[in-house]
Coordinates of C-alpha atoms and ligand atoms in Angstrom, one line a residue:
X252 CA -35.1 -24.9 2.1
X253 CA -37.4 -27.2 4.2
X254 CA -36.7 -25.5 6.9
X255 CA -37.5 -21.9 5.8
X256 CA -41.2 -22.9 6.2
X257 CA -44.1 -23.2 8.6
X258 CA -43.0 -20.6 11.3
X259 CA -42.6 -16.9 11.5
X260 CA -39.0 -15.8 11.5
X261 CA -38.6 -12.4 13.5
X262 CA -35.7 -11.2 10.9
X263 CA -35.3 -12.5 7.6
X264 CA -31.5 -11.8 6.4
X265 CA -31.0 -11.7 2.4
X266 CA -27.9 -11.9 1.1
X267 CA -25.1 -13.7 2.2
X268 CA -22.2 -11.8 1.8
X269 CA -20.0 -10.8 5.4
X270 CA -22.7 -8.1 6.0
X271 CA -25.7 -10.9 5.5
X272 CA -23.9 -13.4 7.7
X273 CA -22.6 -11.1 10.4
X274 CA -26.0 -9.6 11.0
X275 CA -27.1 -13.3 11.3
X276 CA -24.8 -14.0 13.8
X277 CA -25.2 -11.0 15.7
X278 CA -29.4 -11.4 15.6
X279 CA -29.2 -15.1 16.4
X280 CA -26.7 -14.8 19.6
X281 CA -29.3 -12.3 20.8
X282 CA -31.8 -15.3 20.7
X283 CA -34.2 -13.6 18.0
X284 CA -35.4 -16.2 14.8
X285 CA -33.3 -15.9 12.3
X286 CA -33.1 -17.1 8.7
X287 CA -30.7 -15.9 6.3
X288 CA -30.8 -17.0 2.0
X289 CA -28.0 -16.0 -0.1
X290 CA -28.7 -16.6 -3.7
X291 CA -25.2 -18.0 -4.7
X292 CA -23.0 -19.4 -1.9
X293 CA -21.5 -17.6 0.8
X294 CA -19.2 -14.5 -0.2
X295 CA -19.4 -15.2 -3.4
X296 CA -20.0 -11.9 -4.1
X297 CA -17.9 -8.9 -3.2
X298 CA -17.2 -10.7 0.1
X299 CA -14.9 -13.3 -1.7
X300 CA -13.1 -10.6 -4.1
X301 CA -11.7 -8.3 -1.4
X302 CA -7.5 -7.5 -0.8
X303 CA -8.4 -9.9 2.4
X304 CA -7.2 -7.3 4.9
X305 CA -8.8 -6.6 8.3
X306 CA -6.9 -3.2 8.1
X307 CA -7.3 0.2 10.1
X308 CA -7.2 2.1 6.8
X309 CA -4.0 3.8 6.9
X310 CA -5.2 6.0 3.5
X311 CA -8.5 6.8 4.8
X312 CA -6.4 9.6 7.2
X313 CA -5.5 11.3 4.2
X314 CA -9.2 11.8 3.4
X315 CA -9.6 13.2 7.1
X316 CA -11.7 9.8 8.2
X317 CA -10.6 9.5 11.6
X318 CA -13.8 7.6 12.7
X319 CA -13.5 5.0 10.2
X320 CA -10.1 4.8 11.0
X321 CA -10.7 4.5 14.6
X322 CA -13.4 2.1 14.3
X323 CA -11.8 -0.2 11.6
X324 CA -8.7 -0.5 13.8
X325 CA -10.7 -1.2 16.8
X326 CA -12.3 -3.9 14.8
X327 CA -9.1 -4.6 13.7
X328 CA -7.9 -6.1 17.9
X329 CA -11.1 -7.6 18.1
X330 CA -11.1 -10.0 14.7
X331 CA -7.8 -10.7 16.0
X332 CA -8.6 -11.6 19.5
X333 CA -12.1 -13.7 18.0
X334 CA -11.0 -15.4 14.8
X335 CA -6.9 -15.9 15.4
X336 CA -7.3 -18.6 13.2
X337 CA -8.8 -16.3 10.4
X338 CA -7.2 -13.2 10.9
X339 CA -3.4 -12.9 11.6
X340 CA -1.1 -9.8 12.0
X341 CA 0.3 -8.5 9.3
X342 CA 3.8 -6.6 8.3
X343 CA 3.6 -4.1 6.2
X344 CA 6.9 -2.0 4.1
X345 CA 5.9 1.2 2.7
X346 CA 9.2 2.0 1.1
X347 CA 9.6 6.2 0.1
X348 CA 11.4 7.4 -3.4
X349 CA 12.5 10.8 -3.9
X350 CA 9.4 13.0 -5.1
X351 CA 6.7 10.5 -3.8
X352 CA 3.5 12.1 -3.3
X353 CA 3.5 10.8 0.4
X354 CA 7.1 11.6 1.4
X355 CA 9.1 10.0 4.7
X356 CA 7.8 13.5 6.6
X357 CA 4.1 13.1 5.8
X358 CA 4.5 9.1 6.1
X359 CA 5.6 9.3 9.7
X360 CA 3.0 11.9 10.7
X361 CA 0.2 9.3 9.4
X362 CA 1.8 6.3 11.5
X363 CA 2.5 8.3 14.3
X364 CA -1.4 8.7 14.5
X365 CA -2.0 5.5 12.9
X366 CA -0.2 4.2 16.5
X367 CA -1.8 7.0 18.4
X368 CA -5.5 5.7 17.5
X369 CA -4.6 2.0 18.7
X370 CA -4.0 3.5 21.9
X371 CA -0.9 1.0 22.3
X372 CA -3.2 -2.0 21.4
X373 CA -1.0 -3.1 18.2
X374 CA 2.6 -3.1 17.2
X375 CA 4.1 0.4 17.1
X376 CA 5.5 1.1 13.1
X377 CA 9.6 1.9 12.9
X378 CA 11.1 4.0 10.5
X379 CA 13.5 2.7 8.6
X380 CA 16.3 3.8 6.5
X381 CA 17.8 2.7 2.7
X382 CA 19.3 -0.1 4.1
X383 CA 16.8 -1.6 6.5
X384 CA 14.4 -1.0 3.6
X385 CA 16.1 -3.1 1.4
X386 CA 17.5 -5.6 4.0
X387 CA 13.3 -6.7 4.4
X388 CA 12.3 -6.1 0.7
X389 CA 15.6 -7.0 -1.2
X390 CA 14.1 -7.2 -4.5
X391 CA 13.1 -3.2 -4.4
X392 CA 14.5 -0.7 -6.6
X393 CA 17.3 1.0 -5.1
X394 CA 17.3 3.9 -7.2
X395 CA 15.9 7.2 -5.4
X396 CA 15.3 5.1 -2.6
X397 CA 15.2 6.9 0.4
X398 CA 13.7 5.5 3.5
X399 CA 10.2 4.2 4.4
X400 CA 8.8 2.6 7.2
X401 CA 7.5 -1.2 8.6
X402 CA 4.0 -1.0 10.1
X403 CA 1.2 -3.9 11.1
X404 CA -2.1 -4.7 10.4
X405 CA -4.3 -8.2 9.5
X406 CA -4.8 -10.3 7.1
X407 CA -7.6 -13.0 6.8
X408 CA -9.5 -15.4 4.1
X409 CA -12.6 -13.5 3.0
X410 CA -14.4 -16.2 2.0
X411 CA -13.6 -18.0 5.5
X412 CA -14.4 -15.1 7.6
X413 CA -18.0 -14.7 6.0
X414 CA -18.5 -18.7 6.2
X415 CA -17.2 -18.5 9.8
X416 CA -20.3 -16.1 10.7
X417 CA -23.0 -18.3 8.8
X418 CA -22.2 -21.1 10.2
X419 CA -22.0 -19.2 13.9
X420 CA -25.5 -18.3 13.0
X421 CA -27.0 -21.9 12.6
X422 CA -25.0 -22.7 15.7
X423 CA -26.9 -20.3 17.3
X424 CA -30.1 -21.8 15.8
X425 CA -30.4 -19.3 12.6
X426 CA -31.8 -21.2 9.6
X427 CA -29.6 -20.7 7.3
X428 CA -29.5 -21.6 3.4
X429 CA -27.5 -20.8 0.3
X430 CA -28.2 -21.2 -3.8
X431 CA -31.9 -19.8 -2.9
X432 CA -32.8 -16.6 -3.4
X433 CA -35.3 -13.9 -2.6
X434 CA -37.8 -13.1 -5.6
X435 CA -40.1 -10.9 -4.1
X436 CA -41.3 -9.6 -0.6
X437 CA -45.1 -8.4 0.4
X438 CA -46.5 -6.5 3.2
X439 CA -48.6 -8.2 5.4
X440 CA -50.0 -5.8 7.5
X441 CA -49.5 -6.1 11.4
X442 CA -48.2 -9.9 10.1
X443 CA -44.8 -8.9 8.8
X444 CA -43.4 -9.8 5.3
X445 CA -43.8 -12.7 3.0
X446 CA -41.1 -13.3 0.9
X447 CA -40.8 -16.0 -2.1
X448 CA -37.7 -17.7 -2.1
X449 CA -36.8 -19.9 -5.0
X450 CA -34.3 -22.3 -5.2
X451 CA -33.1 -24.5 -8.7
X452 CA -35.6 -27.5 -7.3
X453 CA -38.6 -25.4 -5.0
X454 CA -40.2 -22.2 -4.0
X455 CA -41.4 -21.5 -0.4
X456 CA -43.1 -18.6 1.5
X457 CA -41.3 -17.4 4.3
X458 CA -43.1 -15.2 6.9
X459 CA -40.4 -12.2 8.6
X460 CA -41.6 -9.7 11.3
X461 CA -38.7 -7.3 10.2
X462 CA -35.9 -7.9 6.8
X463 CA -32.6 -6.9 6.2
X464 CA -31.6 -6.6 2.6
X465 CA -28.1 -7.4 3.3
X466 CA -27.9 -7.6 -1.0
X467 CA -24.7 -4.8 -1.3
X468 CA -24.2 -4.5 -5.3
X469 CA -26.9 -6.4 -6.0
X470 CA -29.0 -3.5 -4.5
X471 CA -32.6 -5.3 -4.9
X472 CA -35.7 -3.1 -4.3
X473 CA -38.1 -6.2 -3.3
X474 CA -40.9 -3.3 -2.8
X475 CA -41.5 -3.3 -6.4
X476 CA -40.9 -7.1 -6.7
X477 CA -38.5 -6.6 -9.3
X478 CA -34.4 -5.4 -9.2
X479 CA -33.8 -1.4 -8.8
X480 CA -32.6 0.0 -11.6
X481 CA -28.3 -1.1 -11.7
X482 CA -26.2 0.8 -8.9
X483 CA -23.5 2.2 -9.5
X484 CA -20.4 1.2 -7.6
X485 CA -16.7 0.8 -7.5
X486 CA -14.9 -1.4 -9.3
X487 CA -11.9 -3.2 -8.1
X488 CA -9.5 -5.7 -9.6
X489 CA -6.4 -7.9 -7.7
X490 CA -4.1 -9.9 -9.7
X491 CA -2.4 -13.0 -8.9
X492 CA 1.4 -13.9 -9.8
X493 CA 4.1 -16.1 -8.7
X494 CA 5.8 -14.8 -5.8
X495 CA 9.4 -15.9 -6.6
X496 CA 8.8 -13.8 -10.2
X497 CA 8.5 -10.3 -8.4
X498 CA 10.8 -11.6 -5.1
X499 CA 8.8 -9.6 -2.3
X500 CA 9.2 -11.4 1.2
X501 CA 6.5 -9.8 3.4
X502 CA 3.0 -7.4 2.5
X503 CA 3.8 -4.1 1.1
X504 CA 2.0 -0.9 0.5
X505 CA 3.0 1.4 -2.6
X506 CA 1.9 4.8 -4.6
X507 CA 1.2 3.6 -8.1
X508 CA 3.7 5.8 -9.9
X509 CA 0.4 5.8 -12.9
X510 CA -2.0 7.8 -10.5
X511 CA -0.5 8.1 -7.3
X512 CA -3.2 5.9 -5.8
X513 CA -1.8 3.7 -2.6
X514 CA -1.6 -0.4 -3.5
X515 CA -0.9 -3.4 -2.1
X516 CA 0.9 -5.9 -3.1
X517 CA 0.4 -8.9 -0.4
X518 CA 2.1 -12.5 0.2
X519 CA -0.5 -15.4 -0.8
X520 CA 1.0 -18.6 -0.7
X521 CA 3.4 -19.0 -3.3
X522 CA 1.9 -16.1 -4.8
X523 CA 1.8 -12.6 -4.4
X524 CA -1.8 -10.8 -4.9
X525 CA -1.4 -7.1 -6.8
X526 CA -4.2 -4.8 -5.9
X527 CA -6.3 -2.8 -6.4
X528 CA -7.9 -0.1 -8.9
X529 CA -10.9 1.9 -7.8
X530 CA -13.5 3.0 -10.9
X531 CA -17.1 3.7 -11.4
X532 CA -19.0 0.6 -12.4
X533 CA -22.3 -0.2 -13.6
X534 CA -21.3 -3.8 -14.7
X535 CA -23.5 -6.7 -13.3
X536 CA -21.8 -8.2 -10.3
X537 CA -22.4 -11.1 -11.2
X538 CA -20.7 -10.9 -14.5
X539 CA -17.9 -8.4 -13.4
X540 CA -14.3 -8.9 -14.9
X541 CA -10.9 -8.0 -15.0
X542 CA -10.4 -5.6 -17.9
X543 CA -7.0 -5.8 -19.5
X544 CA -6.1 -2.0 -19.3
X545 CA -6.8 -2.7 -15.1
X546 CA -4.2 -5.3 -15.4
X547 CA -1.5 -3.6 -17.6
X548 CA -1.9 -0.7 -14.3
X549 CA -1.2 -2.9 -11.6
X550 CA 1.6 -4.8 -13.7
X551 CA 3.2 -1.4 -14.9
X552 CA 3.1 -0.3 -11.1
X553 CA 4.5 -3.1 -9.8
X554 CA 7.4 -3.1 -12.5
X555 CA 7.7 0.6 -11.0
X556 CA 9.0 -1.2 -7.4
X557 CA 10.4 -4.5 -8.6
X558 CA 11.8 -4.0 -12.3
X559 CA 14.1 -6.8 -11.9
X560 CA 10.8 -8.9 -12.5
X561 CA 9.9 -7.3 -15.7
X562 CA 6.0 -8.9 -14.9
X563 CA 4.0 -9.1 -18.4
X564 CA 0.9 -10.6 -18.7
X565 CA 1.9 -14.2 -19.4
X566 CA 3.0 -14.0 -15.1
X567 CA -0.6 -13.2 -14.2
X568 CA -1.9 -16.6 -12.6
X569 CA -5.5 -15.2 -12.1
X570 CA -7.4 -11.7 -11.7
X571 CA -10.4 -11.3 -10.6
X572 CA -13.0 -8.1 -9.8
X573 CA -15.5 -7.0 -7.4
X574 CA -17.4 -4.5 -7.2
X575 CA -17.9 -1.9 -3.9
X576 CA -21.2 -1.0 -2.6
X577 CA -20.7 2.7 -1.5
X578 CA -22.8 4.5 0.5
X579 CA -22.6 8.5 -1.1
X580 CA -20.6 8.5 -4.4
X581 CA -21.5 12.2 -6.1
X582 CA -19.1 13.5 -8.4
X583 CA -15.9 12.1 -6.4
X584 CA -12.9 9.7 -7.4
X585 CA -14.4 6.5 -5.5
X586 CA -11.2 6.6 -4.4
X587 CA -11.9 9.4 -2.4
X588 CA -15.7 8.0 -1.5
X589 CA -16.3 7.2 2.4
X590 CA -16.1 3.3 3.1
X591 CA -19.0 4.2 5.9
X592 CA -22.2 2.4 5.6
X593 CA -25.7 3.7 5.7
X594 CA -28.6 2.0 7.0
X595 CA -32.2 2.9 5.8
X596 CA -35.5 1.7 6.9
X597 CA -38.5 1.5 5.0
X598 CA -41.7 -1.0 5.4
X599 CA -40.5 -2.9 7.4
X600 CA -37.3 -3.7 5.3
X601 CA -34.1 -2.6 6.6
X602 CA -31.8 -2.0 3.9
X603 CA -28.0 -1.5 4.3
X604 CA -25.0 -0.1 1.8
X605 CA -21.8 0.4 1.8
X606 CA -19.4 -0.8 4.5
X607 CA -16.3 -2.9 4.7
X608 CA -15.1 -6.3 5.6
X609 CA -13.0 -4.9 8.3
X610 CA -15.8 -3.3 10.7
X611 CA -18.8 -5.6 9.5
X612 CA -19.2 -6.6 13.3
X613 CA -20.2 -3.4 14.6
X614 CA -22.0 -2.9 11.6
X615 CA -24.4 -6.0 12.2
X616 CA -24.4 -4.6 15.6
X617 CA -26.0 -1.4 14.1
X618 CA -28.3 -3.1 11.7
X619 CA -29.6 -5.4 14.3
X620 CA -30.4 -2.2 16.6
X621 CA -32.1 -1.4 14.1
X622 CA -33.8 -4.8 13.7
X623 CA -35.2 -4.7 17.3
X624 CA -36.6 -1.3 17.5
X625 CA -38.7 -2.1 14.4
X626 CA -39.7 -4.9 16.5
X627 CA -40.5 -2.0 18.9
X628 CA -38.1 -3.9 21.8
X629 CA -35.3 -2.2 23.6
X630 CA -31.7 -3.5 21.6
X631 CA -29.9 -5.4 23.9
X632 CA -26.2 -6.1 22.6
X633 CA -24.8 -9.5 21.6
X634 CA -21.3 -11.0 22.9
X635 CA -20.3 -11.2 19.2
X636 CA -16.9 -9.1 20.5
X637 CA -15.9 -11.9 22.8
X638 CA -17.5 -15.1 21.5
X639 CA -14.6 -16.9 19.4
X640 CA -15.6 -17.5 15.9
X641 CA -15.6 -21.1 14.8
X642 CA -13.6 -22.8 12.7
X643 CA -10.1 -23.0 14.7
X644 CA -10.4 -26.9 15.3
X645 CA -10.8 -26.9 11.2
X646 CA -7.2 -28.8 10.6
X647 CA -7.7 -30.9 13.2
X648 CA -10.8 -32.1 11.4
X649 CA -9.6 -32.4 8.1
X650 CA -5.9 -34.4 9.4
X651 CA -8.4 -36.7 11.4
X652 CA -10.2 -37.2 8.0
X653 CA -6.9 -37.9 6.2
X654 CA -6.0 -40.3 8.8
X655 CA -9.5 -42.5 8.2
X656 CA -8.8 -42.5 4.8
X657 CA -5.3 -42.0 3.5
X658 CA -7.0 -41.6 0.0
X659 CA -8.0 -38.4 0.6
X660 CA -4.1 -37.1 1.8
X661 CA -2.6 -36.3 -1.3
X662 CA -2.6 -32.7 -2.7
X663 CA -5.7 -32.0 -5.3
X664 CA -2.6 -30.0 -7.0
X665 CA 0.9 -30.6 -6.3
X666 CA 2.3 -27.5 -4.2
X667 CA -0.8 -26.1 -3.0
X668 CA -2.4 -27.2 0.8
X669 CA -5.6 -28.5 -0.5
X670 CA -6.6 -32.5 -0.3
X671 CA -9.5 -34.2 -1.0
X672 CA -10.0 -34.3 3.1
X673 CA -11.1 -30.5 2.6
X674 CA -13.8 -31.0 0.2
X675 CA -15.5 -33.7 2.3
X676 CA -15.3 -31.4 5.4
X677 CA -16.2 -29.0 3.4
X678 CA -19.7 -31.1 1.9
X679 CA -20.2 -32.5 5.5
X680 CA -19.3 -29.3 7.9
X681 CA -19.0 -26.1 5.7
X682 CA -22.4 -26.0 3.8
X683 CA -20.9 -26.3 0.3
X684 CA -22.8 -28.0 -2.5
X685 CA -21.6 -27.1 -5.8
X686 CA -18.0 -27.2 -7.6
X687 CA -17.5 -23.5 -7.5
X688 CA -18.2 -23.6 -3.5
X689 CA -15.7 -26.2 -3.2
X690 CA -12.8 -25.4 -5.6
X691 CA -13.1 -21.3 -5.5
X692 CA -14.6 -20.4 -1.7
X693 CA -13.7 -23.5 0.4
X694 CA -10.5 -23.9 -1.2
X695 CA -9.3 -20.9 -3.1
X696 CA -7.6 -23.5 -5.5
X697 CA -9.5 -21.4 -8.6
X698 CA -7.6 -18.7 -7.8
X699 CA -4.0 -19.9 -7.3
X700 CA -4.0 -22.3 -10.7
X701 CA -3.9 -21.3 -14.5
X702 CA -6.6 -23.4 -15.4
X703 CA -8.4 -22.1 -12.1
X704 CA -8.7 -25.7 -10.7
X705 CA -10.3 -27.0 -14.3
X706 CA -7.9 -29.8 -14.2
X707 CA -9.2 -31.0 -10.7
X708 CA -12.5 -30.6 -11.1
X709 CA -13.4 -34.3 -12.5
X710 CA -11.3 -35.4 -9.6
X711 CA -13.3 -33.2 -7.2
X712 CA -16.5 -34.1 -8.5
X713 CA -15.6 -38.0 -8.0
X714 CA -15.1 -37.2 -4.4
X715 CA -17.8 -35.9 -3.4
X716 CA -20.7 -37.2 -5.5
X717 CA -21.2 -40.3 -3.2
X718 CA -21.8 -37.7 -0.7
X719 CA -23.8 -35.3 -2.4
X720 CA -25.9 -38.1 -3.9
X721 CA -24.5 -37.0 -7.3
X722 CA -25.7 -39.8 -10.5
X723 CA -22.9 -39.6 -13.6
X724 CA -25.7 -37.0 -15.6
X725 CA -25.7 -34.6 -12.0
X726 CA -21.8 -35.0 -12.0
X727 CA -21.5 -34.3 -15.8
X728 CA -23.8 -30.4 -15.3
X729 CA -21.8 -29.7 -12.0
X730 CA -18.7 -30.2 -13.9
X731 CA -19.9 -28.0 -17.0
X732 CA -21.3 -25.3 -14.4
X733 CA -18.2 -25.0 -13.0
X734 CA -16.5 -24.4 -16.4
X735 CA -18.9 -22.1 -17.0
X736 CA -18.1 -20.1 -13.1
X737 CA -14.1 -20.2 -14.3
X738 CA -15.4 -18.4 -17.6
X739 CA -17.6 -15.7 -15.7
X740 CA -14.9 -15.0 -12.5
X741 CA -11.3 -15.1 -14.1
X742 CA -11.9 -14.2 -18.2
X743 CA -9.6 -10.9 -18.6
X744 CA -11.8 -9.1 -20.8
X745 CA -10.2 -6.7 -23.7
X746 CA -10.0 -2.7 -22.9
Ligands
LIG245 C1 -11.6 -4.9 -4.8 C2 -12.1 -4.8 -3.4 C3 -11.2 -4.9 -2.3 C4 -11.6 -4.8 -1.0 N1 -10.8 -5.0 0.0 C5 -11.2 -4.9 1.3 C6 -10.3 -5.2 2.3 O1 -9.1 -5.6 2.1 N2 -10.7 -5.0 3.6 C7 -12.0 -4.6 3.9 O2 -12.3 -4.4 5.0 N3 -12.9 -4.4 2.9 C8 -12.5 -4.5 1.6 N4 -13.4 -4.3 0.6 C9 -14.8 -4.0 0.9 C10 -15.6 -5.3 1.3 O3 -15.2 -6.4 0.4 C11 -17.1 -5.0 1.1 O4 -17.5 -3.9 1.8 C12 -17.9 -6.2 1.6 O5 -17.5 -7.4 1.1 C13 -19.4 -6.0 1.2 O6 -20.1 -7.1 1.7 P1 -21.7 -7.3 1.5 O7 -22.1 -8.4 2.3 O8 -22.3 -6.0 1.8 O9 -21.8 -7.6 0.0 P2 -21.7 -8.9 -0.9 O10 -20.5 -9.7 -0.4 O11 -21.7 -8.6 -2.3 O12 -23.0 -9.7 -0.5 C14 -24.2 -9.5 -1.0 C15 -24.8 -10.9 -1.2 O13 -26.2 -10.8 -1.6 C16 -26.5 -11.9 -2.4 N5 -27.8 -11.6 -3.0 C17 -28.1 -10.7 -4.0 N6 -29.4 -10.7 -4.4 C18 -30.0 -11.7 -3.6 C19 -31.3 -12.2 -3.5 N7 -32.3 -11.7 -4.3 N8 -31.5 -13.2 -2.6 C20 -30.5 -13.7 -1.8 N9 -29.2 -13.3 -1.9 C21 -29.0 -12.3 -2.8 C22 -25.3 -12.0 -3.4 O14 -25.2 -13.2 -4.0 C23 -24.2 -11.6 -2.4 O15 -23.5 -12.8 -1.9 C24 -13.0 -4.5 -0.8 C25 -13.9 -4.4 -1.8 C26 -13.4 -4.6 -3.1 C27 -14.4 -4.6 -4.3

């Protein structure tokens, strides 16, 4: 917070969701000021509750998108080519029954052109017929089973892919600081903006030529000093279940036989993530949930594919829900609701919606355009499409860690990859300050355990309070703060 004072930033960033943080990167590399607050931690909004795919969009084609399309899957080659450490290719089956809405003819058409607009940069998709179906996804249902097809595209870690960008801004000299957030911003005249940020221990004035309100859901109007009145958005919930209950081997894409909507259900570990729905909200992001009747629709679909697991609600390990900033809504199915962004300026705030995770480079490519005309200069593009992303030497760090101090080797939980090396690279390298940062961002051990990592967290809190200067009464409110986090993310809530 220290930091934030005593000089004039020329672009304030709030919000620290992959939008906030890739616009930081992006402004930074082109050698502008840069200071970017995120109220929570890093993607711990709808950054950290995505399907975690860097995909083209293979539905958007049936809504006629083909820019979106073209774009995300350009995006797609160049996360792949930055960040291979963050965002790895990914097989998709999208297996075809008799009567599915999207049959085997219309399915080739849209991967044909799926292909087409890669322009031979990614993997070509293959048909495939009963057998090759079921040879990859053996756990299918074989009745009415009459083809489908194997296509690619990425997979990544959210969380990790926003963090990657934060910390690639303070590399690049941004100041950049979590668990504060903007209250308020005035117009200074010819003098830029003053915003009051206010963290749990201070408050400080910092002075911005231009800001972006990077604040998605949130959707803060900071010209009235107080929040807009609740936007509405579209809600979306993934569940969690052990992969070895519903027996698929690779990522696969699916028509809920409910509503005919296209879902994923995507290898995690050893568990498989079921998503996702797509409703109107006006629910608080911060307090959004799971509600039961969203998880009885993914479980009944996926009992559609794989009824040999029979999955009832005592399989789900964890579900969670975010909530979609959308640029243009109307009267439509969100479902049917452009994933484009829109980018408005007004008093010297720039204030961006909508978007995805998948094309938030060229987005905060956009937005800082934007950033330098209102700082009436000519844009000049950043590298931010060649320059890796960091992170890749990450293992490497944490091994070196476990070798110093063979205390911190063993697994947090038995099974999962996480040791108590990751936490302190995490407290020393990666920013993180609270429980929640450590055991549901940095980790995603909250989301692959029961008791969403409750059972570690006295453990975790041991490990790092020497390092985060933690007394026993500090240790004893992160510990009930983080009960209280579990509560908020993972409750299922009735109807
Ligand atoms: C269910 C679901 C699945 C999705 N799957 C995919 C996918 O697979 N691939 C893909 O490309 N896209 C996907 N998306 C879309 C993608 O996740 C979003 O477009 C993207 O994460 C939005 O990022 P954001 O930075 O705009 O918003 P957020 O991540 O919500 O960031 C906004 C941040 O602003 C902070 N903030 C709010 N108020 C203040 C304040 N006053 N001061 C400081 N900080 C503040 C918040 O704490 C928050 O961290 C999915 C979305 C959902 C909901």
């Amino acid at each position: 917070m220290k930091s934030l004072s005593g000089e004039v930033f020329d672009v304030l960033v709030i919000g620290g969701g992959i939008t906030g943080c890739g616009v930081a990167r992006d402004a930074a590399m082109r050698g502008l000021r840069v200071a970017l607050v995120e109220r929570d931690d890093f993607a711990s909004g709808t950054s950290g509750r995505s399907s975690r795919l860097v995909h083209g969009g293979i539905r958007y084609l049936e809504n006629a998108q083909f820019h979106l399309v073209r774009e995300s899957i350009r995006e797609r080659q160049t996360l792949l080519r930055i960040a291979p450490h963050l965002v790895k290719p990914l097989a998709f089956t999208w297996p075809v029954y008799r009567g599915a809405r999207i049959g085997k003819v219309k399915l080739s058409a849209g991967l044909l052109l799926y292909d087409l607009m890669a322009s031979g940069r990614s993997r070509r998709h293959s048909a495939l017929d009963v057998a090759a179906t079921l040879e990859r996804e053996p756990a299918l249902r074989a009745d009415d089973l009459t083809g489908g097809a194997v296509y690619y595209d990425a997979a990544t870690d959210d969380t990790r892919l926003t963090l990657a960008n934060a910390i690639a801004a303070r590399e690049h000299g941004a100041v950049v600081v979590n668990h504060a957030r903007v209250t308020s911003l005035l117009r200074d005249g010819h003098r830029g903006t003053l915003a009051t940020v206010v963290s749990d221990t201070t408050t400080r004035e910092v002075r911005a030529r231009v800001v972006v309100n990077a604040t998605g859901i949130w959707g803060n109007d900071f010209s009235s000093g107080a929040r807009s009145e609740r936007k509405r958005g579209s809600k979306g919930i993934h569940i969690a279940v052990a992969r070895e209950r519903i027996g698929n081997r690779d990522a696969l894409t699916l028509i809920s036989p409910a509503d005919g909507r296209v879902m994923f259900c995507l290898p995690a570990g050893a568990n498989a993530i079921i998503g996702t729905t797509d409703t109107w909200t006006t629910e608080s992001p911060e307090s959004v949930q799971a509600g039961a009747a969203d998880v009885d629709y993914l479980i009944r679909s996926a009992n559609a594919y794989f009824p040999r697991a029979a999955l009832t609600r005592d399989d789900v390990i964890s579900s969670w829900a975010g909530i979609r900033p959308l640029a243009s809504g109307g009267a439509a199915r969100p479902g049917r609701v452009s994933r484009e962004h829109s980018i408005a300026t007004a008093d010297g705030v720039i204030t961006v919606t909508g978007g995805k995770l998948t094309t938030y480079r060229s987005m905060a490519a956009e937005i800082v355009d934007a950033v330098e005309r209102a700082m009436r200069r000519k844009p000049r593009a950043a590298t931010t499409d060649s320059v890796p992303l960091p992170g890749a030497d990450r293992e490497a760090a944490v091994m070196k860690l476990q070798r110093t101090d063979p205390g911190l080797a063993a697994a947090l939980v038995p099974g999962l990859p996480y040791t108590g090396a990751d936490l302190v690279h995490a407290v020393r390298e990666e920013m993180a300050t609270t429980l929640s940062d450590l055991l549901i961002r940095r980790t995603h051990l909250a989301f692959e355990t029961r008791d969403h990592g409750q059972s570690v967290s006295a453990r975790a809190a041991e490990i790092v309070a020497p390092l985060l200067g933690w007394s026993e009464n500090v240790k004893s409110a992160r510990l009930r703060a983080y009960a209280h986090d579990v509560e908020r993310i993972f409750t299922i809530t009735p109807g």
